[in-house]
XYZ file of C-alpha atoms in Angstrom:
322
model
C -27.111 -10.891 -14.709
C -26.228 -7.750 -16.663
C -22.780 -6.450 -15.945
C -24.079 -3.219 -14.488
C -26.058 -5.269 -12.051
C -23.087 -7.076 -10.646
C -20.613 -5.550 -8.246
C -17.372 -6.810 -6.911
C -17.050 -5.491 -3.419
C -13.652 -4.841 -1.748
C -13.448 -3.450 1.738
C -10.754 -1.388 3.063
C -9.540 -0.203 -0.290
C -12.859 1.551 -0.842
C -12.551 3.317 2.584
C -9.601 5.311 1.217
C -10.193 5.482 -2.425
C -12.214 8.745 -2.355
C -9.643 10.414 -0.282
C -7.079 9.454 -2.824
C -9.099 11.091 -5.629
C -9.751 14.251 -3.629
C -6.235 14.650 -2.363
C -4.464 14.007 -5.743
C -6.610 15.777 -8.214
C -7.506 19.255 -6.827
C -4.125 19.867 -5.170
C -1.964 21.334 -7.881
C 0.999 21.769 -5.744
C 1.644 17.942 -6.155
C 1.156 17.626 -9.952
C 4.644 18.795 -11.067
C 6.099 16.267 -8.560
C 3.888 13.335 -9.445
C 6.248 11.329 -11.610
C 9.568 9.496 -11.804
C 11.365 12.638 -12.204
C 10.917 13.378 -8.644
C 9.700 10.294 -6.929
C 12.098 7.390 -6.309
C 9.558 4.691 -5.444
C 6.160 4.116 -4.035
C 5.516 1.487 -1.213
C 2.041 0.281 -0.525
C 1.890 -1.599 2.698
C -0.793 -3.976 4.298
C 0.239 -5.257 7.677
C -1.703 -7.380 10.176
C -0.400 -7.973 13.743
C -2.318 -11.201 14.146
C -2.246 -14.691 12.366
C -4.930 -16.729 10.819
C -6.649 -17.321 14.286
C -8.077 -20.647 13.385
C -9.186 -19.685 9.697
C -5.973 -21.120 8.271
C -7.872 -23.763 6.370
C -9.681 -21.147 4.385
C -6.616 -18.883 3.976
C -4.358 -21.811 2.863
C -6.511 -22.081 -0.411
C -5.404 -18.641 -1.557
C -2.435 -17.135 0.277
C -1.731 -13.554 0.911
C -1.284 -12.596 -2.740
C -4.739 -13.767 -3.741
C -6.335 -12.642 -0.488
C -5.338 -8.909 -0.507
C -2.612 -8.024 -3.022
C -4.408 -8.812 -6.351
C -7.541 -7.173 -5.435
C -7.554 -4.573 -2.564
C -4.012 -3.350 -2.946
C -4.213 -3.165 -6.713
C -7.164 -0.780 -6.332
C -5.125 1.661 -4.324
C -2.121 1.285 -6.562
C -4.271 2.031 -9.712
C -5.750 5.232 -8.070
C -2.370 6.618 -6.877
C -0.847 5.974 -10.381
C -3.449 6.688 -12.814
C -3.781 9.777 -14.967
C -6.486 12.372 -14.165
C -9.823 11.237 -15.608
C -11.797 13.402 -18.060
C -14.605 13.723 -15.534
C -15.544 12.131 -12.175
C -17.963 9.910 -13.904
C -17.520 6.255 -12.971
C -16.651 5.078 -16.465
C -14.098 7.830 -16.960
C -12.405 6.860 -13.640
C -12.425 3.290 -14.448
C -11.167 3.886 -18.070
C -8.038 5.571 -16.433
C -7.469 2.655 -14.008
C -7.561 0.111 -16.782
C -5.249 2.193 -18.968
C -2.780 2.237 -16.072
C -2.986 -1.543 -15.447
C -2.454 -2.349 -19.148
C 0.949 -0.556 -18.913
C 2.092 -2.636 -15.893
C 4.344 -5.461 -16.593
C 3.504 -8.822 -15.161
C 5.067 -9.653 -11.675
C 8.087 -11.790 -11.762
C 9.870 -14.233 -9.379
C 13.011 -12.085 -9.566
C 11.040 -9.104 -8.107
C 9.126 -11.144 -5.443
C 9.739 -12.503 -2.053
C 7.307 -14.599 -0.022
C 7.304 -15.836 3.585
C 5.456 -17.846 6.184
C 5.301 -17.084 9.880
C 6.415 -19.299 12.676
C 5.510 -19.238 16.381
C 7.096 -17.042 18.996
C 6.438 -17.318 22.721
C 2.625 -17.834 23.219
C 1.895 -16.995 19.585
C 1.414 -20.112 17.409
C 2.964 -20.386 13.857
C 0.938 -20.773 10.738
C 1.586 -24.556 10.634
C 0.465 -24.771 14.250
C -3.122 -23.978 13.062
C -4.919 -27.184 13.098
C -6.877 -26.298 9.943
C -3.599 -25.912 7.904
C -1.847 -28.957 6.272
C 1.513 -29.475 8.033
C 3.511 -29.386 4.776
C 1.732 -26.290 3.495
C 3.963 -23.749 1.492
C 1.158 -21.157 1.237
C 2.671 -17.580 1.760
C 1.315 -15.450 4.644
C 3.729 -12.605 3.534
C 4.723 -11.258 0.131
C 6.517 -8.328 -1.455
C 6.453 -7.593 -5.179
C 7.949 -4.852 -7.329
C 5.877 -3.574 -10.236
C 7.188 -1.560 -13.184
C 4.872 0.851 -15.160
C 5.819 1.401 -18.744
C 4.440 4.872 -19.399
C 5.763 8.366 -19.703
C 4.874 9.460 -16.108
C 6.137 6.475 -14.095
C 8.930 4.651 -16.250
C 11.785 4.000 -13.857
C 9.755 4.456 -10.555
C 9.037 1.060 -9.076
C 5.874 0.497 -7.172
C 6.233 -1.930 -4.337
C 3.274 -3.898 -2.825
C 4.023 -5.440 0.638
C 1.493 -7.472 2.521
C 1.707 -9.901 5.411
C 0.086 -11.481 8.561
C 1.654 -11.853 12.058
C 3.854 -8.772 11.683
C 4.984 -6.204 14.263
C 1.998 -3.857 13.771
C -1.348 -3.296 12.132
C -0.941 -0.769 9.298
C -2.187 0.031 5.764
C -0.566 2.891 4.064
C 0.806 4.498 0.874
C 4.422 5.777 1.204
C 5.711 7.991 -1.624
C 9.426 8.363 -1.304
C 10.996 11.303 -3.170
C 14.510 11.367 -4.600
C 17.368 12.785 -2.574
C 18.397 16.357 -3.122
C 21.123 16.529 -5.831
C 23.228 18.863 -3.805
C 23.539 18.985 0.031
C 25.215 21.732 1.912
C 24.802 20.112 5.296
C 27.706 17.502 5.589
C 26.386 16.115 8.815
C 22.991 15.347 7.378
C 21.981 11.634 7.530
C 22.259 10.477 3.926
C 19.313 8.007 4.442
C 16.771 10.885 5.153
C 14.245 11.194 2.424
C 11.109 13.452 1.934
C 8.130 11.047 2.124
C 4.476 11.662 1.590
C 2.418 9.165 3.506
C -1.238 8.388 3.098
C -2.225 6.348 6.050
C -5.349 4.218 5.470
C -5.276 2.800 8.931
C -5.580 2.251 11.897
C -5.728 6.047 12.273
C -6.529 7.886 8.984
C -3.867 10.536 8.271
C -1.773 12.248 5.617
C 1.672 13.501 6.546
C 4.723 14.804 4.715
C 8.129 13.834 6.259
C 10.649 16.564 6.070
C 13.805 18.016 7.748
C 13.452 20.988 10.087
C 15.731 22.935 12.273
C 15.479 22.340 16.042
C 14.508 25.426 18.138
C 17.423 27.092 19.656
C 20.702 28.746 18.794
C 22.363 25.721 17.204
C 21.898 24.406 13.629
C 20.765 20.929 14.830
C 18.263 19.403 12.532
C 15.349 17.025 13.179
C 13.168 14.830 10.934
C 9.626 15.869 11.534
C 6.344 16.060 9.595
C 3.470 18.236 8.382
C 0.600 16.241 9.772
C -2.949 15.944 9.013
C -4.435 13.462 11.310
C -8.183 13.198 10.457
C -9.629 12.818 13.901
C -7.723 15.821 15.149
C -8.664 18.154 12.229
C -12.293 17.060 11.744
C -15.218 16.449 14.213
C -15.742 12.785 13.475
C -18.794 11.864 15.620
C -19.937 8.997 13.430
C -17.604 7.525 10.795
C -19.358 5.067 8.480
C -17.973 1.502 8.483
C -16.410 0.327 5.137
C -19.250 -1.971 4.479
C -21.806 0.820 5.127
C -20.151 3.048 2.495
C -20.070 0.242 -0.063
C -23.716 -0.821 0.420
C -24.795 2.794 0.128
C -22.962 3.243 -3.047
C -24.467 0.063 -4.342
C -28.031 1.366 -3.551
C -27.253 4.680 -5.075
C -25.955 3.016 -8.237
C -22.596 4.703 -7.933
C -19.991 2.546 -9.720
C -17.095 4.916 -9.267
C -14.979 2.751 -7.050
C -16.143 -0.736 -7.981
C -14.046 -2.966 -10.220
C -15.038 -3.315 -13.816
C -14.622 -6.712 -15.650
C -11.782 -5.572 -17.877
C -10.058 -3.993 -14.858
C -10.341 -7.464 -13.060
C -8.994 -9.262 -16.089
C -5.907 -6.823 -16.228
C -5.178 -7.423 -12.561
C -5.148 -11.151 -13.059
C -2.917 -10.819 -16.228
C -0.446 -9.131 -13.992
C -0.409 -11.733 -11.238
C -1.356 -15.034 -12.791
C 2.078 -16.010 -14.145
C 3.627 -15.342 -10.755
C 0.973 -17.222 -8.886
C 1.257 -20.332 -11.169
C 5.117 -20.241 -10.570
C 4.657 -19.996 -6.858
C 2.124 -22.869 -6.758
C 4.707 -25.040 -8.542
C 7.364 -24.277 -5.843
C 9.462 -22.035 -7.982
C 10.134 -19.586 -5.077
C 11.398 -20.315 -1.711
C 9.261 -19.600 1.350
C 11.181 -17.695 3.805
C 10.352 -18.253 7.435
C 9.850 -15.245 9.756
C 8.982 -15.103 13.486
C 5.557 -13.942 14.622
C 5.935 -10.108 15.276
C 8.704 -9.554 12.776
C 8.921 -6.178 10.917
C 9.906 -7.730 7.669
C 12.075 -10.492 6.206
C 15.794 -10.193 5.221
C 15.055 -11.018 1.513
C 12.313 -8.298 1.433
C 14.802 -5.717 2.743
C 17.129 -6.703 0.038
C 14.374 -6.399 -2.574
C 13.438 -2.883 -1.283
C 17.086 -1.854 -1.454
C 17.104 -3.058 -5.146
C 14.017 -0.883 -5.804
C 15.840 2.186 -4.414
C 13.738 2.370 -1.206
C 15.796 3.997 1.674
C 14.737 3.110 5.205
C 15.538 5.792 7.763
C 15.451 4.244 11.171
C 15.760 7.445 13.103
C 12.249 8.593 12.487
C 8.775 7.089 13.641
C 5.525 8.745 12.928
C 3.653 9.259 16.241
C -0.150 9.609 16.287
C -0.514 13.114 17.722
C -3.854 12.207 19.166
C -2.265 9.746 21.540
C -0.270 10.912 24.659
C 3.314 9.874 24.202
């Protein structure tokens, strides 16, 4: 078949890809901030709150990195970090994604952690799945740091984190800005950072985390957000499923958000040395309980990347009664 007659379909990455383009390109307020001068790190997260559910035999052939990180997550990574394309033509967009990926250094063992979930309570562990070999070392969780060697992003690590059987279901891009160089408020929690979050699911939203003053006569502060939750802002009577959007783009011949062969090769160039090393047992598989938030080694790796976790704030879906 001719290359323009073959499409590589990814699912949830496409659901948010057009949002990324429209959010980033026309909104000039973010352009001066969109670099390592102001951004400390970018964390792209894929979490599932369930395990393999009897499909472990299939999953065990690939693991979490091949399953979602090398393909789906790299699509969002490329769209967030790429330079603005010359036009919105499919080839111009894909040219910029390939250019970005070519500047990404291959993933390394030193910048990677992997894990495998164990059972807790009534929830079985990965090795309890009858379709999984009892001595399997296949990772169900992974975190990797990526370094982009270009003028815009040099010195700003991108972190990809994905896993099964975690504490929640969530797909998001979290852009953490650098701390203010000077702070007049001595009682301000030093772990607070401004963050721009693009939430892919389960509820699509964009919000900017910031410090505000509490109402009243005191000078007490609170971490809050400027929030755009899609179903609150727009009348969403019928949201097309991810597959519907993809098939419609195929029928229209719209290649904007599909992977080109050279883009696919670059993604494999980035991951292949790491995957071969993991397959040979070069990296310890850390055990974590079903329902865990993360793993200790992952927290250490994120700290190394400059990510600061502020435990005093949690985004609350404004469409749900608290």
